[in-house]
PDB file of C-alpha atoms in Angstrom:
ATOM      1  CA  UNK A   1    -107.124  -4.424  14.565  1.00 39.00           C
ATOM      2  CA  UNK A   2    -104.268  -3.226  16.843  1.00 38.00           C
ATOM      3  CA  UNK A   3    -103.296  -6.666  17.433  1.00 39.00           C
ATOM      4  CA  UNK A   4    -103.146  -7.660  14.206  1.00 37.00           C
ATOM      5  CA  UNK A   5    -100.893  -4.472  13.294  1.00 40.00           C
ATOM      6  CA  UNK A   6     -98.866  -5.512  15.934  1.00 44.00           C
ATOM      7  CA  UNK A   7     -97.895  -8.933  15.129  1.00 46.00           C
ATOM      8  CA  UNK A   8     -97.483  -8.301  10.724  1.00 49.00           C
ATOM      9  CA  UNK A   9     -94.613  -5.494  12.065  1.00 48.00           C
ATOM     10  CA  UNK A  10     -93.112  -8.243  13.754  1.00 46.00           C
ATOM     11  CA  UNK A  11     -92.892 -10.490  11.153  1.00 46.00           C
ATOM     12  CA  UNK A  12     -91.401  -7.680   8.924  1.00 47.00           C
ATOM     13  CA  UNK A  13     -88.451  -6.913  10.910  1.00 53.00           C
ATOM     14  CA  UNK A  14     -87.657 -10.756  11.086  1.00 47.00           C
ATOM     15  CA  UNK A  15     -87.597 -11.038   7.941  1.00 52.00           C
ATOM     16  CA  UNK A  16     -85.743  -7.486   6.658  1.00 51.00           C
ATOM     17  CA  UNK A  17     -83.097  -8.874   9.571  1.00 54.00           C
ATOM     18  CA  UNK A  18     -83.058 -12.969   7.977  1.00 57.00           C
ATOM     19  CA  UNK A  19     -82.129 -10.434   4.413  1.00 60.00           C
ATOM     20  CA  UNK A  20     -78.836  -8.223   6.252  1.00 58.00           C
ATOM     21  CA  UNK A  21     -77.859 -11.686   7.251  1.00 56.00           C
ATOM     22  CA  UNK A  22     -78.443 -13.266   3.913  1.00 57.00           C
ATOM     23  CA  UNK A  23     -76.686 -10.260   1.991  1.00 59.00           C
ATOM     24  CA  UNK A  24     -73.795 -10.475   4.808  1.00 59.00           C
ATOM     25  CA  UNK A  25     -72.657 -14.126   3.723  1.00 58.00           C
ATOM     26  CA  UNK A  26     -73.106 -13.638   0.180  1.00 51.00           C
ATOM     27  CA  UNK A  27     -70.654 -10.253   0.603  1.00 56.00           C
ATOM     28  CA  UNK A  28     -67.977 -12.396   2.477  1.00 53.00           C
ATOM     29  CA  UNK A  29     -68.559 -15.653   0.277  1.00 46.00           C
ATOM     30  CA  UNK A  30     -67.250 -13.045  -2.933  1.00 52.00           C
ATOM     31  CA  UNK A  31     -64.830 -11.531  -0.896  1.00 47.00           C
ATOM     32  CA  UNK A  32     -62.798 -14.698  -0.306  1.00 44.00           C
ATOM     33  CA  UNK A  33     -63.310 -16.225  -3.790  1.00 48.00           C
ATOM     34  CA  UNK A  34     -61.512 -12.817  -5.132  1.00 44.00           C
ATOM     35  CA  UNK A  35     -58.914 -13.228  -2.924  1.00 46.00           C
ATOM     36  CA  UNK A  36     -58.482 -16.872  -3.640  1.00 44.00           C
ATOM     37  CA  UNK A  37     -58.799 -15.409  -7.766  1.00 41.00           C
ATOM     38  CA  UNK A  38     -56.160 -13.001  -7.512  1.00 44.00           C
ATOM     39  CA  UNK A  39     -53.265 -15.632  -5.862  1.00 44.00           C
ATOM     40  CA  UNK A  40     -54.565 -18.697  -8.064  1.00 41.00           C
ATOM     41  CA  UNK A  41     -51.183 -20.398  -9.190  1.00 40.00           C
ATOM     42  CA  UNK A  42     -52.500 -21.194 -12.943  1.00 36.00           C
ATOM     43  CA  UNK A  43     -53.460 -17.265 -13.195  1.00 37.00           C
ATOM     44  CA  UNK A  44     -49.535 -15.975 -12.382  1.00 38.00           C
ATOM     45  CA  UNK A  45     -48.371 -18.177 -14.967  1.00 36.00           C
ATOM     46  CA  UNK A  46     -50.830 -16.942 -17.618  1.00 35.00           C
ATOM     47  CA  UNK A  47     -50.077 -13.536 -17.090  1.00 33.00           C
ATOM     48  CA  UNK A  48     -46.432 -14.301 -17.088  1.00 32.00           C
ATOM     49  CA  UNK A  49     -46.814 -16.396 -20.409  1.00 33.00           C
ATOM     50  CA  UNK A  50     -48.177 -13.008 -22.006  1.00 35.00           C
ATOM     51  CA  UNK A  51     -46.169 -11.069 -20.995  1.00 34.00           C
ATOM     52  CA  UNK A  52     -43.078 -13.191 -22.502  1.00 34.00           C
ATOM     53  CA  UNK A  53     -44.949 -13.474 -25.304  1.00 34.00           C
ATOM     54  CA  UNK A  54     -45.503  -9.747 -25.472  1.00 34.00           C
ATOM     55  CA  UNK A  55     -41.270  -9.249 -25.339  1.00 32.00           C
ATOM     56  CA  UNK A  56     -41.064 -12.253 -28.143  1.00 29.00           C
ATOM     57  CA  UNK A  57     -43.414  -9.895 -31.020  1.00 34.00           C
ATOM     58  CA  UNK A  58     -41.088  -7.038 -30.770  1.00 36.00           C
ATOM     59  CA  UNK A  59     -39.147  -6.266 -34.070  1.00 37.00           C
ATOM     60  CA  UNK A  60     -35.739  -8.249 -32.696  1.00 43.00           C
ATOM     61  CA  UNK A  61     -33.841 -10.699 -35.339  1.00 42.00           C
ATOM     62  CA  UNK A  62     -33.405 -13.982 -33.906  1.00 42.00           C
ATOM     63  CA  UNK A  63     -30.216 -15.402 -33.344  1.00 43.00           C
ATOM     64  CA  UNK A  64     -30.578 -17.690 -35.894  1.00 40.00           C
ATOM     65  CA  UNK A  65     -31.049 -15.050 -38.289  1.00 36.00           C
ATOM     66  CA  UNK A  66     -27.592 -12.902 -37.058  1.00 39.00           C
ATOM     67  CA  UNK A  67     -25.846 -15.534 -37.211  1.00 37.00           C
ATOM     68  CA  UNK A  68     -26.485 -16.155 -40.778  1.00 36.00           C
ATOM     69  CA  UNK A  69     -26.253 -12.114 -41.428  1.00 34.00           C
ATOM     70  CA  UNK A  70     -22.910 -12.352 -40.339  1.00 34.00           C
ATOM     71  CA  UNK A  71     -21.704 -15.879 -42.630  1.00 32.00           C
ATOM     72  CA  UNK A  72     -22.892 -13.484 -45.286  1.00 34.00           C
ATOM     73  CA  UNK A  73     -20.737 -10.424 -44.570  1.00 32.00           C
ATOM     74  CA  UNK A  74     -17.556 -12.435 -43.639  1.00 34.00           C
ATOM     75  CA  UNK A  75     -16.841 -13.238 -47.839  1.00 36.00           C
ATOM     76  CA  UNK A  76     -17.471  -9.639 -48.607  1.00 34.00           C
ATOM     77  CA  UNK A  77     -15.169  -8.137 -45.995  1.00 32.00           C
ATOM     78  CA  UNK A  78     -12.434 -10.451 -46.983  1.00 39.00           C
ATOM     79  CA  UNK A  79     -13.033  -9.597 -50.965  1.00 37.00           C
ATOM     80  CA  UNK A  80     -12.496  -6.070 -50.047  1.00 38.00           C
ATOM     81  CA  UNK A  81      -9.490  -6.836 -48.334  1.00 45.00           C
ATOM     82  CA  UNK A  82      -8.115  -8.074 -51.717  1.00 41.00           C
ATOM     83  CA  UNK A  83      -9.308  -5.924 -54.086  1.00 44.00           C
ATOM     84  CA  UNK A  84      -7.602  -3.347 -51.581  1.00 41.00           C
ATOM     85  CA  UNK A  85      -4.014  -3.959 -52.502  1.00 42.00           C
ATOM     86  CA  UNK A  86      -3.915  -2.098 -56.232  1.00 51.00           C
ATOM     87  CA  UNK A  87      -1.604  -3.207 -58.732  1.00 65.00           C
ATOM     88  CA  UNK A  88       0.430  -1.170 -60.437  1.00 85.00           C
ATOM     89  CA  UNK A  89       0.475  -0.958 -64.187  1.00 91.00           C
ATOM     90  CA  UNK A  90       3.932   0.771 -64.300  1.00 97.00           C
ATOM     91  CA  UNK A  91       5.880  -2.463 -62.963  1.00 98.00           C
ATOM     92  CA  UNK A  92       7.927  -3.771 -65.596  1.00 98.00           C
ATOM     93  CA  UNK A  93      10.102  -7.195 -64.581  1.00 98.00           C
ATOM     94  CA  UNK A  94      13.041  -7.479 -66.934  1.00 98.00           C
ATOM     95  CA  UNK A  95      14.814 -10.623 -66.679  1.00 98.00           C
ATOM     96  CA  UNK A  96      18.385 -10.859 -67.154  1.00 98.00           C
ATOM     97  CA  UNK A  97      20.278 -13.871 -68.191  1.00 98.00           C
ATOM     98  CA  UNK A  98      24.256 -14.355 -68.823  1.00 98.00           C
ATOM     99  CA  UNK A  99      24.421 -12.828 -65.092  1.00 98.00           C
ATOM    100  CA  UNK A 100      28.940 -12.593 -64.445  1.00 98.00           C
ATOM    101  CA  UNK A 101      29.249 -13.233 -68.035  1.00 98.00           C
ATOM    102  CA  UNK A 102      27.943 -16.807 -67.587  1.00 98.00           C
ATOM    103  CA  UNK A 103      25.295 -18.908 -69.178  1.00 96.00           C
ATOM    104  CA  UNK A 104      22.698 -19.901 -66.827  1.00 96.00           C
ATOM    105  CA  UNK A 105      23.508 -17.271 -64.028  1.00 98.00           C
ATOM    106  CA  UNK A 106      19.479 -15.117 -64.263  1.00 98.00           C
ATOM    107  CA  UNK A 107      18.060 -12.626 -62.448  1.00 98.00           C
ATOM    108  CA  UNK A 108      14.918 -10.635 -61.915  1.00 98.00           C
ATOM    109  CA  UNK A 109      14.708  -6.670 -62.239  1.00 98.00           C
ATOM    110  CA  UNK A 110      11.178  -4.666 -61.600  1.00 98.00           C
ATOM    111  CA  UNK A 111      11.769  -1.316 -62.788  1.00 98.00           C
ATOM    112  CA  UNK A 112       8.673   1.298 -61.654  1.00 98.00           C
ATOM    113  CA  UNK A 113       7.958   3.340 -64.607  1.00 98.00           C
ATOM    114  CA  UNK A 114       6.907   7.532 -63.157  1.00 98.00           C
ATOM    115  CA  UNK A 115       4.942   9.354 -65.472  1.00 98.00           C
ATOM    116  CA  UNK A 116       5.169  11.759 -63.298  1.00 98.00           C
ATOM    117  CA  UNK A 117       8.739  12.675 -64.307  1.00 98.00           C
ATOM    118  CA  UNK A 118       9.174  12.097 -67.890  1.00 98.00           C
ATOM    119  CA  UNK A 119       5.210  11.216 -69.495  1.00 98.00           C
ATOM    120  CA  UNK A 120       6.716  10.862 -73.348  1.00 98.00           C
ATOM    121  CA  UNK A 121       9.567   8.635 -72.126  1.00 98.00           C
ATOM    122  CA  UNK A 122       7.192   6.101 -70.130  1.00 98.00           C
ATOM    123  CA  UNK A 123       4.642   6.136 -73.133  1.00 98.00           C
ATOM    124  CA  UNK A 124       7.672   5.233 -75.031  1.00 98.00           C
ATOM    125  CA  UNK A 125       8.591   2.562 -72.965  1.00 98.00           C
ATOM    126  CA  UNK A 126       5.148   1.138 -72.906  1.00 98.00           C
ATOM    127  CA  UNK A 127       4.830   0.417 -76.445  1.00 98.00           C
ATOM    128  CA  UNK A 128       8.412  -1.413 -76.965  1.00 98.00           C
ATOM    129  CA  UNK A 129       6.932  -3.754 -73.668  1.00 98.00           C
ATOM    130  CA  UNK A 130       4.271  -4.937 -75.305  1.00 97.00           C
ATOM    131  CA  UNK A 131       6.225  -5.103 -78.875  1.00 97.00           C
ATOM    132  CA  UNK A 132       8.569  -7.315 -77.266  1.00 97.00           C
ATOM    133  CA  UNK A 133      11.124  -5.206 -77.955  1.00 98.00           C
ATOM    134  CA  UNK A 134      13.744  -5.571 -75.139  1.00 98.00           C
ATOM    135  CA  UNK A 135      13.673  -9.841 -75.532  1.00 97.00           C
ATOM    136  CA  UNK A 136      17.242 -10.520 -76.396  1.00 96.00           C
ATOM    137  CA  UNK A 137      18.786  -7.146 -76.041  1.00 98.00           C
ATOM    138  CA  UNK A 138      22.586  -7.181 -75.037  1.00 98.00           C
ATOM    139  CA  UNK A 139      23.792  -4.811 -72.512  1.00 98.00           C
ATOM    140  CA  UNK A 140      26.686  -3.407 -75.156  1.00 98.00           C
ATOM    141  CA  UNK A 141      28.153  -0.629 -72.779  1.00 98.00           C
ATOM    142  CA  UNK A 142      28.422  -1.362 -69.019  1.00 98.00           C
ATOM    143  CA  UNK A 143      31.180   0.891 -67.363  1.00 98.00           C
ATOM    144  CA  UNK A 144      32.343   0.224 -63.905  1.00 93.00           C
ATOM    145  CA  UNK A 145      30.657   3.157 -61.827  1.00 95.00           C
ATOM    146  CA  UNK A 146      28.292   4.573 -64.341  1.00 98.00           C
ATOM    147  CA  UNK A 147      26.020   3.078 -66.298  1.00 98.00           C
ATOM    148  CA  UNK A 148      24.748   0.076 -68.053  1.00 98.00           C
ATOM    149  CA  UNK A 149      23.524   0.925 -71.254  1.00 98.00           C
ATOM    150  CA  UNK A 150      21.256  -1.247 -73.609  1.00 98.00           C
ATOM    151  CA  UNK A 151      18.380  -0.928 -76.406  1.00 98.00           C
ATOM    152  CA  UNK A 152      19.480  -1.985 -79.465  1.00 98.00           C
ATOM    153  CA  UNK A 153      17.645  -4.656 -80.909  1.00 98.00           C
ATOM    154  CA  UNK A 154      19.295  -8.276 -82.197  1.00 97.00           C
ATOM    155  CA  UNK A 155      17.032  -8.752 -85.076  1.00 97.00           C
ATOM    156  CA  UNK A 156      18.068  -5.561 -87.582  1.00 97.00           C
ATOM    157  CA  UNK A 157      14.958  -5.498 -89.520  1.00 96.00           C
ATOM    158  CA  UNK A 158      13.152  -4.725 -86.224  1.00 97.00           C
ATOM    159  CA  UNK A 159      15.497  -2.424 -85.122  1.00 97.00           C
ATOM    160  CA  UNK A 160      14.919  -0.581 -87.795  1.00 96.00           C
ATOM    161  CA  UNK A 161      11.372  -0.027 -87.644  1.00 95.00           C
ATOM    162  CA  UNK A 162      12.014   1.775 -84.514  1.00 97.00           C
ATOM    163  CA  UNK A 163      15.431   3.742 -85.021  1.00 95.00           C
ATOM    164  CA  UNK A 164      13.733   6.509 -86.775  1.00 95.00           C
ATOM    165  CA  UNK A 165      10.738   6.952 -84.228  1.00 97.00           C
ATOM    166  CA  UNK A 166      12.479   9.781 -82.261  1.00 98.00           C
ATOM    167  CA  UNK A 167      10.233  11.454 -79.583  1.00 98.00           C
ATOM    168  CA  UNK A 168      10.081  14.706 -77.706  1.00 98.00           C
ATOM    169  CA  UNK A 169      12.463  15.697 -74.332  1.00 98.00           C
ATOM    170  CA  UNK A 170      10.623  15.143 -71.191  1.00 98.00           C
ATOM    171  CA  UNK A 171      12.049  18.215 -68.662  1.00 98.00           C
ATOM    172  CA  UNK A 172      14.550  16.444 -66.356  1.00 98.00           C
ATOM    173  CA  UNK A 173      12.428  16.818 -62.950  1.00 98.00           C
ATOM    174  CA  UNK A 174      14.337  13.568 -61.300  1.00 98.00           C
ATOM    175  CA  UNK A 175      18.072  13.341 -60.751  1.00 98.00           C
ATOM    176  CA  UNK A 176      19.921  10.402 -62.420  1.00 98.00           C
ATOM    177  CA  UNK A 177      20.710   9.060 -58.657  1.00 98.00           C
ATOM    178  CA  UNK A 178      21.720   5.218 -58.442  1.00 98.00           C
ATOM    179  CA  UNK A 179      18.941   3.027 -59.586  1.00 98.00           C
ATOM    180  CA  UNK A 180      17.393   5.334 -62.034  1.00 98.00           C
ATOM    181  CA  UNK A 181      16.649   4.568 -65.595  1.00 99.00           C
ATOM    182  CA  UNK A 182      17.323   7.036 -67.897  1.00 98.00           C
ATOM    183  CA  UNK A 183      16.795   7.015 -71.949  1.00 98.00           C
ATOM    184  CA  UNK A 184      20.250   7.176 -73.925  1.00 98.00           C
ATOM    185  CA  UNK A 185      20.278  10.638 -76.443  1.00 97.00           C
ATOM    186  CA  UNK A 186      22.554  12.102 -78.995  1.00 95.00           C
ATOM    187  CA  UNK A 187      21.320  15.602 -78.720  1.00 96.00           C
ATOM    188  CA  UNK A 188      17.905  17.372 -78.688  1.00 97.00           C
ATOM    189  CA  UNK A 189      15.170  15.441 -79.579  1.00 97.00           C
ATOM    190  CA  UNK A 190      16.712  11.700 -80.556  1.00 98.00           C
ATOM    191  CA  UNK A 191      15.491   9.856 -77.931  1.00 98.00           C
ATOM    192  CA  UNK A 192      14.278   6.543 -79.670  1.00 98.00           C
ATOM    193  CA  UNK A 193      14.871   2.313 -77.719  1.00 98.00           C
ATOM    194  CA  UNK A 194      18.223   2.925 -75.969  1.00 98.00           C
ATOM    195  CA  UNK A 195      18.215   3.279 -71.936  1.00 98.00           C
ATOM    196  CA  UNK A 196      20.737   2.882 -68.876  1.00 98.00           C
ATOM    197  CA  UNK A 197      20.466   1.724 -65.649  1.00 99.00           C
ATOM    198  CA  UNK A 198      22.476   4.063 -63.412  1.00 98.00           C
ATOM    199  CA  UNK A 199      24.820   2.161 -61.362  1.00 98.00           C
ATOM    200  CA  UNK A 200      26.263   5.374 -59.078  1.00 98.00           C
ATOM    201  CA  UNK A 201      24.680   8.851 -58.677  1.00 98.00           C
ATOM    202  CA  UNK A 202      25.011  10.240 -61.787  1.00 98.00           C
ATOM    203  CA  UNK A 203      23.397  13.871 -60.685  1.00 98.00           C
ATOM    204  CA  UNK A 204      25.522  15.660 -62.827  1.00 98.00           C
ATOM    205  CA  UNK A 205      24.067  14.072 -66.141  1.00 98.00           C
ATOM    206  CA  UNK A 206      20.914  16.085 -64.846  1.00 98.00           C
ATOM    207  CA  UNK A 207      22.279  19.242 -66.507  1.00 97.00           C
ATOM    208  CA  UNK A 208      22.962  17.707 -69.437  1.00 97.00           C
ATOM    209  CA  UNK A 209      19.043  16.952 -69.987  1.00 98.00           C
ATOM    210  CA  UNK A 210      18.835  13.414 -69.137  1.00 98.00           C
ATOM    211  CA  UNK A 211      15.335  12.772 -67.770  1.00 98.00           C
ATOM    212  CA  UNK A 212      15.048   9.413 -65.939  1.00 98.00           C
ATOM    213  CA  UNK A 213      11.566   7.826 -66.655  1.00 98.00           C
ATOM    214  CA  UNK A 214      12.050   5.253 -64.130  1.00 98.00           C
ATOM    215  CA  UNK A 215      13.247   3.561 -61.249  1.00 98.00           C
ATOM    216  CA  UNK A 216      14.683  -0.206 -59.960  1.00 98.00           C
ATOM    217  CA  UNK A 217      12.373  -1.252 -56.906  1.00 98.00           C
ATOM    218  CA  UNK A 218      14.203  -4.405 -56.447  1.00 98.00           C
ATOM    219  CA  UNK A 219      16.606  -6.283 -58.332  1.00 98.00           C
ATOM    220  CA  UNK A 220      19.457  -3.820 -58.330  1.00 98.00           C
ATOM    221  CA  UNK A 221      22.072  -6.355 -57.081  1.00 98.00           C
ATOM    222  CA  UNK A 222      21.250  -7.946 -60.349  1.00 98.00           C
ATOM    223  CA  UNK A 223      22.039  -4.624 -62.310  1.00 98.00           C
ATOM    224  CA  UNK A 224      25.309  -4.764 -60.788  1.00 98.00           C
ATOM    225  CA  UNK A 225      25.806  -8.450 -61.891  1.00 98.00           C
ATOM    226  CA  UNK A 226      25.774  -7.552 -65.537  1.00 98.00           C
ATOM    227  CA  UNK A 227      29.239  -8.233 -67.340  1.00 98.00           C
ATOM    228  CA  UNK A 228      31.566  -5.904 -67.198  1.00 98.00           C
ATOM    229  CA  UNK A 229      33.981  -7.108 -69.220  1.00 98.00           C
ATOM    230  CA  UNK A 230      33.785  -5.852 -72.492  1.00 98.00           C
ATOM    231  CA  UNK A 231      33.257  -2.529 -71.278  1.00 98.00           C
ATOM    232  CA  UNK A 232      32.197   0.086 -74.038  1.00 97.00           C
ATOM    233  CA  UNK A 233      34.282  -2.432 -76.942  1.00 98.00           C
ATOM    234  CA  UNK A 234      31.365  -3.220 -78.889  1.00 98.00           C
ATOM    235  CA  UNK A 235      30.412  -1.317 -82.298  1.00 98.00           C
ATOM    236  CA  UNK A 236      27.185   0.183 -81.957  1.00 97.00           C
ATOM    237  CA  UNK A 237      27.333   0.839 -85.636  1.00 97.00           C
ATOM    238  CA  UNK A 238      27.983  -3.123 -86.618  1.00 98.00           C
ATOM    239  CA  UNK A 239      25.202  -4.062 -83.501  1.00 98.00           C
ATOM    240  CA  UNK A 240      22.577  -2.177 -86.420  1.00 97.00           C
ATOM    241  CA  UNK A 241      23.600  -3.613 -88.830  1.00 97.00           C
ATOM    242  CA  UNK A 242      24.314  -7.234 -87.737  1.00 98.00           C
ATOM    243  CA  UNK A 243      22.691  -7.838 -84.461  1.00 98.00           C
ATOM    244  CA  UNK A 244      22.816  -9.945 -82.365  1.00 98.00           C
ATOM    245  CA  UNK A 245      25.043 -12.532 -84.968  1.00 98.00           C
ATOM    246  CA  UNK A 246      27.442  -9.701 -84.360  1.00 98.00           C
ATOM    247  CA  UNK A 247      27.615  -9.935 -80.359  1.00 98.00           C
ATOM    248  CA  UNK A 248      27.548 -13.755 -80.325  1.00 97.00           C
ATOM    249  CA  UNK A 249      30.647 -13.680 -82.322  1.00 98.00           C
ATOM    250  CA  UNK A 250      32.698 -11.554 -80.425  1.00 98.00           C
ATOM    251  CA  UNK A 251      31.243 -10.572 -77.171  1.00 98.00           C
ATOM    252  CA  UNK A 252      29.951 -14.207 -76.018  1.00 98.00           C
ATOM    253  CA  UNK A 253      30.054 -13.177 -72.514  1.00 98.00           C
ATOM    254  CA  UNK A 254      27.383 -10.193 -72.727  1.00 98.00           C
ATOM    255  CA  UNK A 255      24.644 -10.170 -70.423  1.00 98.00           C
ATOM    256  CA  UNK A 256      21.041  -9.672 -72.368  1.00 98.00           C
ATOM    257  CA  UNK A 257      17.491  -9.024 -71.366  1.00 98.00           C
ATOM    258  CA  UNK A 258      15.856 -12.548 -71.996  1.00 98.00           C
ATOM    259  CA  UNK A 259      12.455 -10.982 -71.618  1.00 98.00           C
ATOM    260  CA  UNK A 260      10.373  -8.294 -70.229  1.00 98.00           C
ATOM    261  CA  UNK A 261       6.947  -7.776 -69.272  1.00 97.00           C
ATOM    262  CA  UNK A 262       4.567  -6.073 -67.263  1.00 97.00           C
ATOM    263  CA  UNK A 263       3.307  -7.140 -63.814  1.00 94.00           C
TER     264      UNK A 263
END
């Protein structure tokens, strides 16, 4: 009994020991295959592939798509570059022919109506603009060193639909300085189509209630260009009742608005 006791104790320790051993290799068999795992070349690039793909999902345009954003914006900018120069609806370009007193000699004259100074005179000048009222009108009184005066009309009949439209005095609030337009008046109130270019400072017509409504912005070389000649000779009286049949006649030389128009 002892001896058979003996020997199964025997056999148990062998074999518990044969198990540490087994257990032993298995432990170091796992150990190196992790190792080997964690360093594998194909498993660096896979994590590396997600994470690139990771930084590719987050909410950034592509090029492609900026580029296209920005084709879109370039037309836009340059329309509001455009629309950014405003035109001005007080330019008025009167064109001047019979320039020195001779046929053919032309020039250009923008005059920039300011409401600003005389409201009723501009408003005034507006509507004979766009009645075509200053084509063919004869500068009848130009004076060396003063004015130019004009606004009488070379067809009679449509003269006279406007020689009785008289308007209100504007309050002078701009001096008649050289380059000013200015309407013509005989007294309170009788404003109607004539005007002058002033040709010097003319200041001192200021306290006799001449408002300028205007001024030349370019073309005052041309102003000064306008025939002298005849000076103040011509019968405002006979240019009513005749026209421009009258001027032709006797004052072939005049200078004359060929047209006017806004711009």
């Amino acid at each position: 009994m002892v001896g058979v006791k003996g020997n199964n104790g025997k056999a148990a320790r062998t074999n518990i020991s044969l198990q540490i051993l087994a257990a032993i290799a298995v432990a170091a068999v796992l150990v190196v295959s992790l190792k080997t795992f964690s360093t594998s070349p194909w498993h660096g690039k896979a994590a590396l592939e997600d994470d690139q793909q990771g930084h590719l999902r987050r909410p950034q345009p592509p090029k492609t798509m900026a580029k296209s954003a920005e084709v879109a914006v370039a037309p836009l900018i340059d329309k509001a570059d455009k629309n950014a120069v405003v035109e001005d609806p007080n330019l008025v370009q009167f064109v001047f022919g019979n320039l020195d007193g001779e046929e053919g000699h032309d020039g250009e004259v923008v005059v920039r109506r300011r409401p600003e100074w005389a409201p009723i005179g501009v408003a005034r000048i507006k509507e004979l603009t766009l009645d075509s009222f200053w084509n063919d009108c004869c500068a009848f009184r130009v004076l060396p060193n003063f004015v130019v005066q004009l606004g009488i009309h070379g067809d009679p009949e449509k003269q006279k639909k406007w020689r009785t439209q008289k308007i209100a005095d504007d309050p002078v609030k701009a001096s008649n300085e050289r380059g000013t337009v200015t309407f013509a008046m005989a007294g309170a109130g009788t404003r109607t189509t004539q005007i002058f270019f002033n040709k010097i400072d003319n200041s001192r017509l200021d306290k006799e209630n001449f408002a300028p409504f205007g001024e030349v912005i370019s073309g005052m070389e041309v102003i000064d260009r306008i025939y002298e000649g005849y000076g103040e000779k011509p019968d405002q009286g006979k240019i009513q009742q005749s026209g421009n049949a009258y001027l032709e006649k006797n004052y072939p030389k005049m200078s004359y608005i060929r047209s006017a128009k806004f711009i």
